[in-house]
C-alpha atoms as one frame of an Amber mdcrd trajectory, in Angstrom:
protein
  16.288  -7.418 -23.818  16.446 -11.115 -22.957  13.637 -13.596 -22.610  13.068
 -15.979 -19.740  10.585 -18.853 -19.966   7.984 -18.756 -17.213   4.940 -20.982
 -16.673   5.329 -22.505 -20.100   5.390 -19.277 -22.134   8.048 -16.651 -22.907
   8.045 -13.585 -20.653  10.057 -10.481 -21.542  12.395  -8.960 -18.980  11.113
  -5.563 -17.836  13.532  -2.662 -17.358  12.516  -0.599 -14.338  13.165   2.923
 -13.211  12.985   3.100  -9.405  12.222   6.486  -7.832  12.609   6.774  -4.075
  15.369   4.766  -2.393  14.352   4.976   1.257  13.392   2.352   3.810  10.697
   0.479   1.868  12.791   0.408  -1.289  15.829  -0.915   0.573  13.970  -3.458
   2.732  11.510  -4.774   0.162  11.427  -3.679  -3.452  15.108  -3.549  -4.374
  15.925  -6.982  -2.875  12.908  -8.528  -4.601  13.719  -6.963  -7.970  17.234
  -8.352  -7.589  15.818 -11.762  -6.667  13.589 -11.639  -9.758  16.511 -10.755
 -12.035  15.199 -13.021 -14.806  11.975 -10.964 -14.809  13.221  -7.438 -14.028
  16.287  -5.302 -14.564  17.095  -2.128 -12.631  17.423   0.298 -15.524  17.690
   3.569 -13.563  17.330   4.936 -10.034  16.459   8.311  -8.549  16.387   9.947
  -5.145  16.634  13.479  -3.765  19.732  12.427  -1.811  22.914  12.194  -3.907
  24.571  10.140  -1.176  21.767   7.578  -1.099  21.585   7.430  -4.895  25.325
   6.770  -5.077  25.253   4.068  -2.397  22.298   2.212  -3.922  23.746   2.626
  -7.403  26.977   1.012  -6.264  25.163  -1.781  -4.424  23.054  -2.757  -7.451
  25.646  -1.888 -10.111  23.594   0.849 -11.767  25.679   2.848 -14.248  26.561
   6.390 -13.196  24.631   7.903 -16.113  21.496   6.026 -14.971  21.402   7.671
 -11.542  19.133  10.705 -11.173  18.053  13.278  -8.628  14.327  13.524  -9.334
  11.311  11.851 -10.915  11.298  14.436 -13.689  14.821  13.345 -14.639  14.340
   9.578 -14.418  11.245   9.540 -16.631  13.366  11.018 -19.430  15.861   8.142
 -19.245  15.784   6.048 -22.434  14.889   2.357 -22.675  12.695   2.028 -19.581
   9.530  -0.086 -19.582   8.100   0.790 -16.196   8.483   3.118 -13.217   8.281
   2.137  -9.533   7.327   5.160  -7.422   8.485   4.537  -3.850   8.768   8.159
  -2.733   7.018   9.627   0.315   3.906  11.803   0.334   1.297  12.075  -2.398
   2.357  10.197  -5.512   0.054  12.004  -7.936   2.671  14.276  -9.533   5.133
  11.400  -9.988   2.416   9.169 -11.442   1.468  11.882 -13.901   5.095  12.355
 -14.956   5.516   8.635 -15.532   2.299   8.290 -17.512   3.132  11.318 -19.665
   6.503   9.732 -20.448   4.723   6.636 -21.755   5.790   4.366 -18.899   3.714
   1.804 -17.085   3.610   3.053 -13.497   3.558   1.276 -10.142   2.844   3.686
  -7.263   3.098   2.786  -3.613   0.171   3.888  -1.475  -1.275   6.391  -1.115
  -2.001   7.244  -4.721  -2.845  10.842  -3.802  -4.047  13.105  -1.000  -6.982
  14.725  -2.847  -9.861  13.681  -5.053  -8.773  16.302  -7.575  -5.406  14.557
  -7.986  -7.033  11.151  -8.372  -9.578  12.462 -10.856  -6.841  14.077 -12.945
  -5.002  10.733 -13.120  -8.232   8.910 -13.978  -8.861  11.369 -16.809  -5.390
  10.809 -18.239  -5.857   7.033 -18.137  -9.277   7.270 -19.772  -7.930   9.515
 -22.522  -5.242   6.996 -23.477  -6.028   3.322 -22.848  -2.368   2.455 -23.493
  -1.422   4.159 -20.214  -1.164   1.710 -17.318  -1.180   2.171 -13.546  -0.973
  -0.164 -10.550  -1.382   1.020  -6.948   0.569  -0.791  -4.248  -1.836  -2.631
  -1.962   0.344  -5.696  -1.459  -2.053  -7.457   0.942  -4.400  -8.029  -2.008
  -1.692 -10.330  -3.414  -1.133 -12.201  -0.163  -1.805 -15.889  -0.948  -3.903
 -16.239   2.218  -6.153 -13.355   1.138  -6.463 -14.721  -2.398  -7.327 -18.191
  -1.044  -9.841 -16.839   1.473 -11.679 -14.831  -1.168 -11.797 -17.846  -3.469
 -13.209 -20.106  -0.734 -15.817 -17.513   0.299 -16.964 -17.204  -3.302 -16.946
 -20.914  -4.148 -18.821 -21.912  -0.978 -21.288 -19.060  -1.197 -20.653 -17.444
   2.178 -22.589 -14.384   1.005 -22.126 -10.787   2.121 -20.234 -10.256   5.389
 -22.267  -9.285   8.421 -19.197  -7.560   9.857 -15.475  -7.033   9.333 -13.323
  -6.397  12.406  -9.689  -5.274  12.058  -7.076  -4.775  14.778  -3.546  -3.545
  14.038  -0.746  -3.465  16.618   1.870  -1.171  15.118   5.303  -0.702  16.736
   7.743   1.858  15.380   8.923   1.540  11.802  12.486   1.498  13.132  11.712
  -1.612  15.182  10.069  -3.331  12.230  13.009  -2.561   9.952  15.851  -3.238
  12.385  16.668  -6.515  10.600  16.996  -4.821   7.192  20.334  -3.043   7.833
  19.172   0.144   6.150  21.598   2.800   5.029  21.731   5.845   7.346  19.060
   8.448   6.734  20.529  10.968   4.289  21.420  14.444   5.489  22.219  15.941
   2.099  18.720  16.771   0.831  18.706  20.599   0.560  16.603  22.386   3.149
  14.851  24.298   0.372  13.753  20.988  -1.175  12.431  19.754   2.173  10.582
  23.038   2.702   9.017  22.871  -0.748   7.855  19.299  -0.088   6.329  20.323
   3.258   4.570  23.294   1.641   3.122  21.101  -1.119   1.854  18.600   1.465
   0.276  21.387   3.513  -1.432  22.765   0.412  -2.915  19.367  -0.431  -4.129
  18.908   3.158  -5.910  22.251   2.931  -7.418  21.326  -0.432  -8.736  18.112
   1.119  -9.858  19.385   4.529  -9.911  23.197   4.456  -7.711  25.430   6.576
  -9.201  24.523   9.973  -9.455  20.839   9.072  -5.845  20.694   7.922  -4.661
  22.382  11.115  -6.620  20.004  13.343  -6.438  16.733  11.407  -3.918  17.114
   8.569  -1.287  14.701   9.880  -3.924  12.159  10.938  -5.368  12.293   7.420
  -2.159  11.990   5.394   0.210  10.110   7.707  -2.053   7.517   9.365  -5.311
   7.181   7.410  -3.852   7.486   3.905  -0.358   6.467   4.989  -1.234   3.180
   6.719  -4.929   2.394   7.279  -5.557   2.309   3.506  -4.061  -1.207   3.605
  -6.939  -2.242   5.870  -9.433  -0.425   3.647  -8.128  -2.434   0.688  -8.828
  -5.685   2.552 -12.299  -4.493   3.505 -12.968  -3.684  -0.151 -11.731  -7.114
  -1.223 -14.197  -8.961   1.003 -17.199  -6.626   1.145 -16.764  -3.545  -1.019
 -15.999  -0.028   0.169 -17.659   1.267   3.359 -20.845   3.105   2.508 -20.404
   5.444   5.502 -18.003   6.221   8.328 -20.036   7.195  11.372 -17.360   7.351
  14.048 -13.668   8.244  14.297 -11.741   8.439  17.570  -8.106   8.968  18.530
  -6.453   8.473  21.925  -4.630   9.065  24.235  -4.906  12.845  24.185  -1.795
  14.534  22.913  -0.093  11.341  21.726   1.509  11.165  18.300   0.930   8.885
  16.590  -2.259   8.045  18.481  -4.425   4.954  18.427  -7.237   5.349  15.886
 -10.651   3.730  15.676 -13.043   3.885  12.719 -16.565   2.471  12.609 -18.946
   2.451   9.704 -21.375   0.656   7.429 -20.731  -1.928   4.738 -22.844  -2.769
   1.718 -25.647  -5.272   2.397 -26.277  -3.882   5.899 -22.912  -4.935   7.326
 -20.729  -3.150   9.868 -17.001  -2.454   9.911 -14.579  -1.497  12.657 -10.860
  -0.743  12.418  -8.692  -0.295  15.499  -5.150   0.852  14.671  -2.849   1.092
  17.681   0.562   2.739  17.594   2.546   0.938  20.308   6.173   2.092  20.301
   7.286  -0.498  22.864   5.330  -3.459  21.485   7.649  -6.276  20.339   6.226
  -7.068  16.897   3.748  -5.862  14.302   0.531  -7.849  14.204  -2.695  -7.450
  12.276  -5.833  -9.523  12.725  -8.791  -9.386  10.362 -12.038 -11.224  11.075
 -14.709 -11.432   8.370 -18.008 -12.563   9.898 -20.564 -14.236   7.649 -23.947
 -15.700   8.595 -22.558 -19.239   8.925 -18.781 -18.873   8.685 -15.831 -16.754
   9.679 -12.611 -15.962   7.848  -9.734 -14.913  10.121  -6.363 -13.633   8.906
  -3.296 -12.995  11.083  -0.635 -10.920   9.309   2.962 -10.603  10.552   5.102
  -7.562   9.814   5.031  -6.857   6.080   8.790  -6.287   6.128   9.549  -9.876
   7.159   9.568 -11.275   3.659   8.212 -14.796   3.137   6.760 -14.914   6.661
   3.348 -16.563   6.183  -0.013 -15.033   6.908  -2.176 -17.538   8.795  -5.707
 -18.077   7.516  -8.379 -19.820   9.589 -11.786 -20.596   8.074 -14.507 -21.793
  10.445 -17.674 -23.359   9.044 -20.395 -25.817  10.060 -20.089 -29.200   8.387
 -21.840 -31.784  10.580 -20.247 -29.946  13.479 -17.681 -27.173  13.726 -14.962
 -27.351  11.087 -11.753 -25.303  11.271  -9.386 -25.097   8.320  -5.946 -23.532
   8.756  -4.000 -22.518   5.641  -0.655 -20.789   5.072   1.749 -20.065   2.229
   5.293 -18.682   2.192   4.791 -17.029  -1.201   5.606 -13.354  -0.632   2.811
 -10.797  -1.168   5.225  -8.050  -2.275   6.786 -10.455  -4.775   3.403 -11.464
  -6.187   2.567  -7.767  -6.480   5.722  -7.128  -8.523   4.954 -10.080 -10.782
   1.493  -8.613 -11.325   3.161  -5.365 -12.419   5.227  -7.367 -14.909   1.973
  -8.790 -16.303   0.561  -5.260 -16.542   3.620  -4.035 -18.457   3.862  -7.002
 -20.839   0.256  -8.113 -21.328  -1.826  -5.207 -20.053  -3.372  -7.503 -17.434
  -5.459  -5.500 -14.948  -3.902  -5.214 -11.463  -5.753  -5.837  -8.214  -5.843
  -2.080  -7.528  -5.672   0.989  -9.733  -6.866   4.560  -9.724 -10.442   3.663
  -8.712  -9.219   1.940  -5.534  -6.923   4.856  -4.703  -9.777   7.310  -5.154
 -12.207   5.225  -3.082  -9.786   5.247  -0.159  -9.475   9.033  -0.328 -13.282
   9.226  -0.075 -13.328   6.920   2.969 -10.486   8.773   4.704 -12.167  12.122
   4.137 -15.409  10.677   5.565 -13.435   9.557   8.622 -12.143  13.098   9.154
 -15.644  14.523   8.615 -17.064  12.164  11.262 -14.430  13.201  13.769 -14.835
  16.906  13.019 -18.592  16.661  13.566 -18.134  14.917  16.907 -15.586  17.507
  18.063 -17.428  20.505  16.643 -14.571  21.589  14.370 -15.690  22.964  11.027
 -13.808  21.576   8.044 -13.796  22.649   4.428 -12.250  21.538   1.188 -13.275
  18.295  -0.447 -14.182  16.596   2.841 -16.893  19.169   3.550
């Protein structure tokens, strides 16, 4: 290992295992790890696709004996400090494998699909305080979000009266067109794909029951836990978790993915609304978050998360002998700050912005959203959400 001075004190280089080499890994995490080469080293990689593993291994000069076909294999590789889990689906099994191997673990969202999975991880962490986990809610590390929270606290804005979120979401292909991704692999065995699908279906049924999984399973795992958890993380950052979800709607009928609306209650008698629109022909991702206080508003406009170093625009409106608008931006990259926070977790044990408790809280909220929709539509659900 080598040392690299940073911020006036020595900081050890962290050797990472990276599991999952798909779109997000190629567009975001791998380029940033390479950029932060004085802080991180790619110590091993893993993917179900041999072709993809070989191509990424060649691109980042990973030795042939450090290329693996599964999480179970990569966690047994010697001399790793941490594991980045960038695979699809529930990450609970991979997190557990990494923790059992003694590695600090970073898991992209969602942490898990069920409360049982999250509670099992929480129990493992509680049983061994040396085990460390960070969950990937990169917007919590966005400099505009960090600055807005600091200003709201320092100026005493109080509890939000409301938080209003609107997301305009074009296709992932459109958002990632600039990234020059490798072709989607065709060499993952059909039996492996079938086993993954069966495991996902089982977890949906555990969460929602048989009827609930049939009616709402993809909405629950692919949109609520797969995307809207980023908005739930922002809501938590400014107001705490919703205390109830009293309305969930999707439209237009028969569309996939649909637009989704959630409404609910916040602590301190506040209200929350999230409108997530899938718009396949819309030209660019956009997200707007408005936090409404008694005498101020905080407004955030996020560009596509895959356009690295594209600033989020923050506008704070207050009354100071007349209306006062403050506009603030930073080109510091949220994903990069998130990775640096993982380095701090590995080296110093510094608590991340989100861990198992945040992942579990979002499962609760997403199951409440499904329960609200099932009640409105008269569809009985079971499992944890019941």
